[in-house]
Amino acid sequence: MKRGQARVVAVPWVRQLVIDTGRASRRRHSIHGLFEVDVTRARQALRAQRRDTGEALSFTAFVVACVARAVAADPAVQAYRDLRGRAVIFPEVDVGLPIEVELDGVPFAFTHVLRDAGRRTTRELHDEIRAVQADPALSPSVRNQAWARAYLLIPAVLRTGLLGALHRFPGRQRAIAGTVGVTAVGMFAGGGGWGVAFQVHTLSVVIGGITIRPALCDGQLVEREWLQLTVSLDHDVVDGAPAARFVNRLRSLLTTADGLDEPRTPDPQLPDPLGSARN
């Protein structure tokens, strides 16, 4: 190839699925919230676990577990409207998580659904994610790629219409993509930052980066680790008050390192959540 000459390569067939999803997501009336949460205690617990056992437990699995528990406390935030306009609320939380694997020799992030994640431990979710990364054929999403290829034979305008209407068939939505979406963009780049993903679920959470900066705790400046999160909701289904309650529950679960094996002793560097009420 001559210097300066452009390189032309074939686009993987799975890329068309991403394009179709982007087109279909425009039909949702999404609201987005960008916020930060102190995950110092959780990060300390994960580092201690790695030091004691030699195994690194997935931070993404921990966040997924917290998201699922926060949703399970009020499943209405993962509701879907069917064709008759009724709200369908599933009791179980099925989290659709993009996992990067190699398909046909090309790296690609496909959506694997972690079933009933609200009742599972971080360890169980971690083990399933690692198993699928090691052997993508374990995921039904990969095993159904023959159906995905057949779907791509349909004209583009019909494909976009089908994807755009998927959420009006809640049972199919749950089977194919889960009830909640979680995307971990922070694992691909260091430093802080937020991300906004395609809105293909009623509730989607994007795990961004982590920054280290000082915070004032009990009158002293101490270094804390802050996770950036983006919460997106379909405003046709969920209003602001339930969304705020979900964010508050999620923040509490993440801050307290809920579900991790760690001593349940107060963190002296964390501000007392009841301090303002006691004064």
mmCIF file of C-alpha atoms in Angstrom:
data_model
loop_
_atom_site.group_PDB
_atom_site.id
_atom_site.type_symbol
_atom_site.label_atom_id
_atom_site.label_comp_id
_atom_site.label_asym_id
_atom_site.label_seq_id
_atom_site.Cartn_x
_atom_site.Cartn_y
_atom_site.Cartn_z
ATOM 1 C CA MET A 1 0.000 0.000 0.000
ATOM 2 C CA LYS A 2 1.334 3.397 -0.968
ATOM 3 C CA ARG A 3 2.036 5.991 1.673
ATOM 4 C CA GLY A 4 -1.009 8.159 2.330
ATOM 5 C CA GLN A 5 -3.367 5.724 0.596
ATOM 6 C CA ALA A 6 -6.561 4.973 2.509
ATOM 7 C CA ARG A 7 -7.099 1.419 3.683
ATOM 8 C CA VAL A 8 -10.451 -0.104 2.770
ATOM 9 C CA VAL A 9 -11.755 -2.934 4.941
ATOM 10 C CA ALA A 10 -15.017 -4.827 5.187
ATOM 11 C CA VAL A 11 -17.425 -3.679 7.901
ATOM 12 C CA PRO A 12 -18.371 -6.565 10.259
ATOM 13 C CA TRP A 13 -21.962 -7.687 9.883
ATOM 14 C CA VAL A 14 -22.605 -7.083 13.586
ATOM 15 C CA ARG A 15 -21.919 -3.349 13.089
ATOM 16 C CA GLN A 16 -25.259 -3.057 11.287
ATOM 17 C CA LEU A 17 -26.992 -4.142 14.495
ATOM 18 C CA VAL A 18 -25.470 -1.129 16.263
ATOM 19 C CA ILE A 19 -26.564 1.205 13.481
ATOM 20 C CA ASP A 20 -30.124 -0.127 13.603
ATOM 21 C CA THR A 21 -30.214 0.251 17.383
ATOM 22 C CA GLY A 22 -29.089 3.862 17.134
ATOM 23 C CA ARG A 23 -31.817 4.668 14.630
ATOM 24 C CA ALA A 24 -34.513 2.964 16.681
ATOM 25 C CA SER A 25 -33.483 4.679 19.934
ATOM 26 C CA ARG A 26 -34.465 8.101 18.542
ATOM 27 C CA ARG A 27 -38.110 7.261 19.170
ATOM 28 C CA ARG A 28 -37.752 7.416 22.954
ATOM 29 C CA HIS A 29 -38.293 10.572 24.997
ATOM 30 C CA SER A 30 -35.277 10.182 27.232
ATOM 31 C CA ILE A 31 -34.164 12.163 30.242
ATOM 32 C CA HIS A 32 -30.567 11.917 31.429
ATOM 33 C CA GLY A 33 -29.018 12.512 34.813
ATOM 34 C CA LEU A 34 -25.256 12.783 35.365
ATOM 35 C CA PHE A 35 -24.052 12.328 38.915
ATOM 36 C CA GLU A 36 -21.109 11.209 41.007
ATOM 37 C CA VAL A 37 -20.919 8.821 43.922
ATOM 38 C CA ASP A 38 -18.173 8.122 46.445
ATOM 39 C CA VAL A 39 -17.053 4.512 45.884
ATOM 40 C CA THR A 40 -13.967 4.667 48.107
ATOM 41 C CA ARG A 41 -15.247 2.016 50.512
ATOM 42 C CA ALA A 42 -16.170 -0.348 47.691
ATOM 43 C CA ARG A 43 -12.810 0.085 45.963
ATOM 44 C CA GLN A 44 -11.007 -0.517 49.255
ATOM 45 C CA ALA A 45 -13.009 -3.703 49.810
ATOM 46 C CA LEU A 46 -12.217 -4.965 46.299
ATOM 47 C CA ARG A 47 -8.511 -4.251 46.730
ATOM 48 C CA ALA A 48 -8.525 -6.027 50.099
ATOM 49 C CA GLN A 49 -10.264 -9.013 48.529
ATOM 50 C CA ARG A 50 -7.630 -9.172 45.801
ATOM 51 C CA ARG A 51 -4.816 -8.863 48.323
ATOM 52 C CA ASP A 52 -6.226 -11.635 50.526
ATOM 53 C CA THR A 53 -7.260 -14.095 47.803
ATOM 54 C CA GLY A 54 -5.222 -13.100 44.756
ATOM 55 C CA GLU A 55 -8.412 -12.713 42.709
ATOM 56 C CA ALA A 56 -9.704 -9.411 41.359
ATOM 57 C CA LEU A 57 -13.479 -9.218 41.731
ATOM 58 C CA SER A 58 -15.104 -7.200 38.941
ATOM 59 C CA PHE A 59 -16.048 -3.633 39.827
ATOM 60 C CA THR A 60 -18.564 -3.741 36.971
ATOM 61 C CA ALA A 61 -20.242 -6.775 38.558
ATOM 62 C CA PHE A 62 -20.498 -4.849 41.830
ATOM 63 C CA VAL A 63 -22.166 -1.865 40.122
ATOM 64 C CA VAL A 64 -24.541 -4.165 38.220
ATOM 65 C CA ALA A 65 -25.518 -5.821 41.512
ATOM 66 C CA CYS A 66 -26.232 -2.428 43.081
ATOM 67 C CA VAL A 67 -28.253 -1.247 40.079
ATOM 68 C CA ALA A 68 -30.319 -4.437 40.146
ATOM 69 C CA ARG A 69 -31.013 -4.167 43.888
ATOM 70 C CA ALA A 70 -32.023 -0.519 43.532
ATOM 71 C CA VAL A 71 -34.441 -1.454 40.731
ATOM 72 C CA ALA A 72 -35.807 -4.435 42.668
ATOM 73 C CA ALA A 73 -36.830 -2.056 45.471
ATOM 74 C CA ASP A 74 -39.190 -0.320 43.010
ATOM 75 C CA PRO A 75 -39.604 -2.354 39.797
ATOM 76 C CA ALA A 76 -41.835 0.356 38.319
ATOM 77 C CA VAL A 77 -38.682 2.118 37.049
ATOM 78 C CA GLN A 78 -38.185 -0.806 34.644
ATOM 79 C CA ALA A 79 -41.791 -0.874 33.418
ATOM 80 C CA TYR A 80 -42.720 -1.100 29.731
ATOM 81 C CA ARG A 81 -45.915 -0.016 27.995
ATOM 82 C CA ASP A 82 -47.511 -2.651 25.815
ATOM 83 C CA LEU A 83 -49.511 -2.065 22.640
ATOM 84 C CA ARG A 84 -52.660 -1.405 24.707
ATOM 85 C CA GLY A 85 -50.929 1.306 26.729
ATOM 86 C CA ARG A 86 -50.753 -0.769 29.918
ATOM 87 C CA ALA A 87 -47.660 -0.712 32.132
ATOM 88 C CA VAL A 88 -45.999 -4.121 32.370
ATOM 89 C CA ILE A 89 -43.823 -4.368 35.492
ATOM 90 C CA PHE A 90 -41.559 -7.390 35.820
ATOM 91 C CA PRO A 91 -40.668 -8.468 39.383
ATOM 92 C CA GLU A 92 -37.242 -9.800 38.367
ATOM 93 C CA VAL A 93 -34.449 -7.526 37.185
ATOM 94 C CA ASP A 94 -32.726 -8.806 34.036
ATOM 95 C CA VAL A 95 -29.695 -6.656 33.228
ATOM 96 C CA GLY A 96 -28.473 -6.371 29.639
ATOM 97 C CA LEU A 97 -24.697 -5.823 29.777
ATOM 98 C CA PRO A 98 -22.499 -5.379 26.663
ATOM 99 C CA ILE A 99 -19.544 -7.770 26.875
ATOM 100 C CA GLU A 100 -16.704 -7.519 24.376
ATOM 101 C CA VAL A 101 -15.777 -10.801 22.726
ATOM 102 C CA GLU A 102 -14.328 -11.842 19.391
ATOM 103 C CA LEU A 103 -16.833 -12.757 16.696
ATOM 104 C CA ASP A 104 -15.558 -13.859 13.291
ATOM 105 C CA GLY A 105 -12.113 -12.575 14.258
ATOM 106 C CA VAL A 106 -13.405 -9.076 15.084
ATOM 107 C CA PRO A 107 -13.812 -7.609 18.602
ATOM 108 C CA PHE A 108 -17.446 -6.782 19.244
ATOM 109 C CA ALA A 109 -19.543 -5.897 22.293
ATOM 110 C CA PHE A 110 -22.769 -7.896 22.296
ATOM 111 C CA THR A 111 -25.480 -7.721 24.957
ATOM 112 C CA HIS A 112 -25.502 -10.579 27.424
ATOM 113 C CA VAL A 113 -28.467 -10.676 29.812
ATOM 114 C CA LEU A 114 -27.764 -11.331 33.490
ATOM 115 C CA ARG A 115 -31.023 -12.901 34.651
ATOM 116 C CA ASP A 116 -32.636 -12.093 38.016
ATOM 117 C CA ALA A 117 -29.637 -9.949 38.958
ATOM 118 C CA GLY A 118 -31.463 -8.339 41.882
ATOM 119 C CA ARG A 119 -31.321 -11.582 43.863
ATOM 120 C CA ARG A 120 -27.744 -12.515 42.975
ATOM 121 C CA THR A 121 -24.457 -11.679 44.644
ATOM 122 C CA THR A 122 -21.620 -9.713 43.132
ATOM 123 C CA ARG A 123 -19.596 -12.938 43.101
ATOM 124 C CA GLU A 124 -22.246 -14.773 41.077
ATOM 125 C CA LEU A 125 -22.506 -11.967 38.532
ATOM 126 C CA HIS A 126 -18.704 -11.724 38.323
ATOM 127 C CA ASP A 127 -18.401 -15.460 37.631
ATOM 128 C CA GLU A 128 -21.009 -15.329 34.860
ATOM 129 C CA ILE A 129 -19.404 -12.323 33.160
ATOM 130 C CA ARG A 130 -15.969 -13.953 33.231
ATOM 131 C CA ALA A 131 -17.379 -17.257 31.949
ATOM 132 C CA VAL A 132 -19.019 -15.561 28.959
ATOM 133 C CA GLN A 133 -15.850 -13.596 28.211
ATOM 134 C CA ALA A 134 -13.892 -16.858 28.185
ATOM 135 C CA ASP A 135 -16.501 -18.740 26.123
ATOM 136 C CA PRO A 136 -18.998 -16.472 24.309
ATOM 137 C CA ALA A 137 -20.979 -19.506 23.171
ATOM 138 C CA LEU A 138 -22.309 -19.757 26.732
ATOM 139 C CA SER A 139 -24.464 -16.700 26.072
ATOM 140 C CA PRO A 140 -27.811 -17.177 24.311
ATOM 141 C CA SER A 141 -27.149 -13.889 22.495
ATOM 142 C CA VAL A 142 -24.162 -15.394 20.699
ATOM 143 C CA ARG A 143 -25.866 -18.723 20.111
ATOM 144 C CA ASN A 144 -28.676 -16.849 18.351
ATOM 145 C CA GLN A 145 -26.386 -15.094 15.885
ATOM 146 C CA ALA A 146 -27.877 -17.139 13.037
ATOM 147 C CA TRP A 147 -31.183 -15.393 13.746
ATOM 148 C CA ALA A 148 -29.363 -12.042 13.839
ATOM 149 C CA ARG A 149 -27.877 -12.690 10.401
ATOM 150 C CA ALA A 150 -31.309 -13.612 9.056
ATOM 151 C CA TYR A 151 -32.734 -10.415 10.563
ATOM 152 C CA LEU A 152 -30.214 -8.367 8.578
ATOM 153 C CA LEU A 153 -31.745 -9.696 5.346
ATOM 154 C CA ILE A 154 -34.864 -7.628 6.109
ATOM 155 C CA PRO A 155 -34.935 -4.139 4.478
ATOM 156 C CA ALA A 156 -33.378 -1.480 6.723
ATOM 157 C CA VAL A 157 -36.577 0.543 7.152
ATOM 158 C CA LEU A 158 -38.418 -2.529 8.435
ATOM 159 C CA ARG A 159 -35.570 -3.458 10.770
ATOM 160 C CA THR A 160 -35.611 0.002 12.335
ATOM 161 C CA GLY A 161 -39.376 -0.224 12.787
ATOM 162 C CA LEU A 162 -39.126 -3.617 14.444
ATOM 163 C CA LEU A 163 -36.437 -2.475 16.870
ATOM 164 C CA GLY A 164 -38.263 0.754 17.584
ATOM 165 C CA ALA A 165 -41.405 -1.178 18.514
ATOM 166 C CA LEU A 166 -39.614 -3.853 20.546
ATOM 167 C CA HIS A 167 -40.257 -2.100 23.870
ATOM 168 C CA ARG A 168 -44.013 -2.214 23.167
ATOM 169 C CA PHE A 169 -43.718 -6.012 23.373
ATOM 170 C CA PRO A 170 -42.354 -6.269 26.939
ATOM 171 C CA GLY A 171 -41.983 -10.039 26.903
ATOM 172 C CA ARG A 172 -39.808 -9.976 23.812
ATOM 173 C CA GLN A 173 -37.855 -6.977 25.104
ATOM 174 C CA ARG A 174 -37.050 -8.883 28.271
ATOM 175 C CA ALA A 175 -36.092 -12.057 26.412
ATOM 176 C CA ILE A 176 -33.798 -10.346 23.916
ATOM 177 C CA ALA A 177 -32.243 -7.417 25.801
ATOM 178 C CA GLY A 178 -33.343 -7.648 29.437
ATOM 179 C CA THR A 179 -35.374 -5.159 31.444
ATOM 180 C CA VAL A 180 -32.520 -2.774 32.381
ATOM 181 C CA GLY A 181 -29.408 -1.751 30.457
ATOM 182 C CA VAL A 182 -25.972 -1.212 32.001
ATOM 183 C CA THR A 183 -22.975 -0.139 29.917
ATOM 184 C CA ALA A 184 -19.464 0.016 31.363
ATOM 185 C CA VAL A 185 -17.482 2.469 29.248
ATOM 186 C CA GLY A 186 -15.087 3.178 32.112
ATOM 187 C CA MET A 187 -13.382 -0.179 31.643
ATOM 188 C CA PHE A 188 -12.035 0.929 28.253
ATOM 189 C CA ALA A 189 -10.466 4.235 29.260
ATOM 190 C CA GLY A 190 -8.716 5.566 32.342
ATOM 191 C CA GLY A 191 -9.698 8.714 34.180
ATOM 192 C CA GLY A 192 -13.057 10.297 34.770
ATOM 193 C CA GLY A 193 -15.909 11.097 32.443
ATOM 194 C CA TRP A 194 -19.558 10.453 31.658
ATOM 195 C CA GLY A 195 -21.138 8.641 28.742
ATOM 196 C CA VAL A 196 -24.586 8.723 27.134
ATOM 197 C CA ALA A 197 -25.611 5.508 25.386
ATOM 198 C CA PHE A 198 -28.466 4.528 23.072
ATOM 199 C CA GLN A 199 -31.751 4.355 24.995
ATOM 200 C CA VAL A 200 -33.024 0.848 24.278
ATOM 201 C CA HIS A 201 -34.388 0.183 27.787
ATOM 202 C CA THR A 202 -36.772 2.113 29.998
ATOM 203 C CA LEU A 203 -33.849 2.495 32.412
ATOM 204 C CA SER A 204 -30.210 2.562 31.332
ATOM 205 C CA VAL A 205 -27.089 3.203 33.415
ATOM 206 C CA VAL A 206 -23.697 4.072 31.935
ATOM 207 C CA ILE A 207 -20.725 3.382 34.205
ATOM 208 C CA GLY A 208 -18.209 6.100 33.446
ATOM 209 C CA GLY A 209 -14.743 6.743 34.822
ATOM 210 C CA ILE A 210 -13.345 7.144 38.331
ATOM 211 C CA THR A 211 -11.539 10.226 39.553
ATOM 212 C CA ILE A 212 -9.547 10.757 42.737
ATOM 213 C CA ARG A 213 -9.962 14.123 44.378
ATOM 214 C CA PRO A 214 -10.233 15.555 47.881
ATOM 215 C CA ALA A 215 -13.475 15.879 49.774
ATOM 216 C CA LEU A 216 -14.262 17.646 53.034
ATOM 217 C CA CYS A 217 -15.117 15.057 55.700
ATOM 218 C CA ASP A 218 -15.469 16.046 59.350
ATOM 219 C CA GLY A 219 -13.606 19.265 58.684
ATOM 220 C CA GLN A 220 -10.640 17.561 56.991
ATOM 221 C CA LEU A 221 -9.687 17.191 53.337
ATOM 222 C CA VAL A 222 -9.190 13.535 52.426
ATOM 223 C CA GLU A 223 -8.774 11.769 49.088
ATOM 224 C CA ARG A 224 -11.851 9.923 47.867
ATOM 225 C CA GLU A 225 -12.623 7.915 44.729
ATOM 226 C CA TRP A 226 -15.592 9.232 42.744
ATOM 227 C CA LEU A 227 -17.479 7.224 40.132
ATOM 228 C CA GLN A 228 -19.260 9.067 37.316
ATOM 229 C CA LEU A 229 -22.629 7.592 36.364
ATOM 230 C CA THR A 230 -25.239 8.478 33.758
ATOM 231 C CA VAL A 231 -28.827 7.411 34.419
ATOM 232 C CA SER A 232 -31.219 7.586 31.462
ATOM 233 C CA LEU A 233 -34.957 6.948 31.655
ATOM 234 C CA ASP A 234 -37.831 6.840 29.213
ATOM 235 C CA HIS A 235 -39.971 9.784 30.360
ATOM 236 C CA ASP A 236 -43.030 8.242 28.697
ATOM 237 C CA VAL A 237 -42.908 5.575 31.414
ATOM 238 C CA VAL A 238 -41.028 6.974 34.431
ATOM 239 C CA ASP A 239 -41.450 10.381 36.072
ATOM 240 C CA GLY A 240 -38.886 12.445 37.953
ATOM 241 C CA ALA A 241 -39.821 11.460 41.523
ATOM 242 C CA PRO A 242 -39.414 7.659 41.041
ATOM 243 C CA ALA A 243 -36.209 8.355 39.104
ATOM 244 C CA ALA A 244 -34.832 10.440 42.002
ATOM 245 C CA ARG A 245 -35.709 7.714 44.506
ATOM 246 C CA PHE A 246 -33.918 5.157 42.346
ATOM 247 C CA VAL A 247 -30.798 7.336 42.147
ATOM 248 C CA ASN A 248 -30.806 7.826 45.929
ATOM 249 C CA ARG A 249 -31.069 4.073 46.524
ATOM 250 C CA LEU A 250 -28.311 3.379 44.014
ATOM 251 C CA ARG A 251 -26.049 6.014 45.553
ATOM 252 C CA SER A 252 -26.538 4.503 49.013
ATOM 253 C CA LEU A 253 -25.789 0.955 47.841
ATOM 254 C CA LEU A 254 -22.631 2.031 46.015
ATOM 255 C CA THR A 255 -21.352 4.238 48.833
ATOM 256 C CA THR A 256 -21.801 1.571 51.504
ATOM 257 C CA ALA A 257 -20.255 -1.176 49.326
ATOM 258 C CA ASP A 258 -23.431 -3.200 49.644
ATOM 259 C CA GLY A 259 -22.945 -6.910 49.169
ATOM 260 C CA LEU A 260 -19.151 -6.956 49.337
ATOM 261 C CA ASP A 261 -17.385 -9.045 51.959
ATOM 262 C CA GLU A 262 -16.043 -6.367 54.229
ATOM 263 C CA PRO A 263 -16.298 -5.446 57.905
ATOM 264 C CA ARG A 264 -19.466 -3.467 58.590
ATOM 265 C CA THR A 265 -17.653 -0.779 60.567
ATOM 266 C CA PRO A 266 -18.171 2.945 59.984
ATOM 267 C CA ASP A 267 -15.732 4.604 57.617
ATOM 268 C CA PRO A 268 -14.210 7.464 59.652
ATOM 269 C CA GLN A 269 -13.648 9.487 56.475
ATOM 270 C CA LEU A 270 -17.283 9.302 55.397
ATOM 271 C CA PRO A 271 -19.578 12.102 56.553
ATOM 272 C CA ASP A 272 -22.357 11.039 58.921
ATOM 273 C CA PRO A 273 -25.521 10.798 56.764
ATOM 274 C CA LEU A 274 -27.603 11.717 59.832
ATOM 275 C CA GLY A 275 -25.346 14.542 60.898
ATOM 276 C CA SER A 276 -27.520 17.316 59.538
ATOM 277 C CA ALA A 277 -30.596 15.839 61.231
ATOM 278 C CA ARG A 278 -28.865 15.596 64.590
ATOM 279 C CA ASN A 279 -27.630 19.190 64.604
#
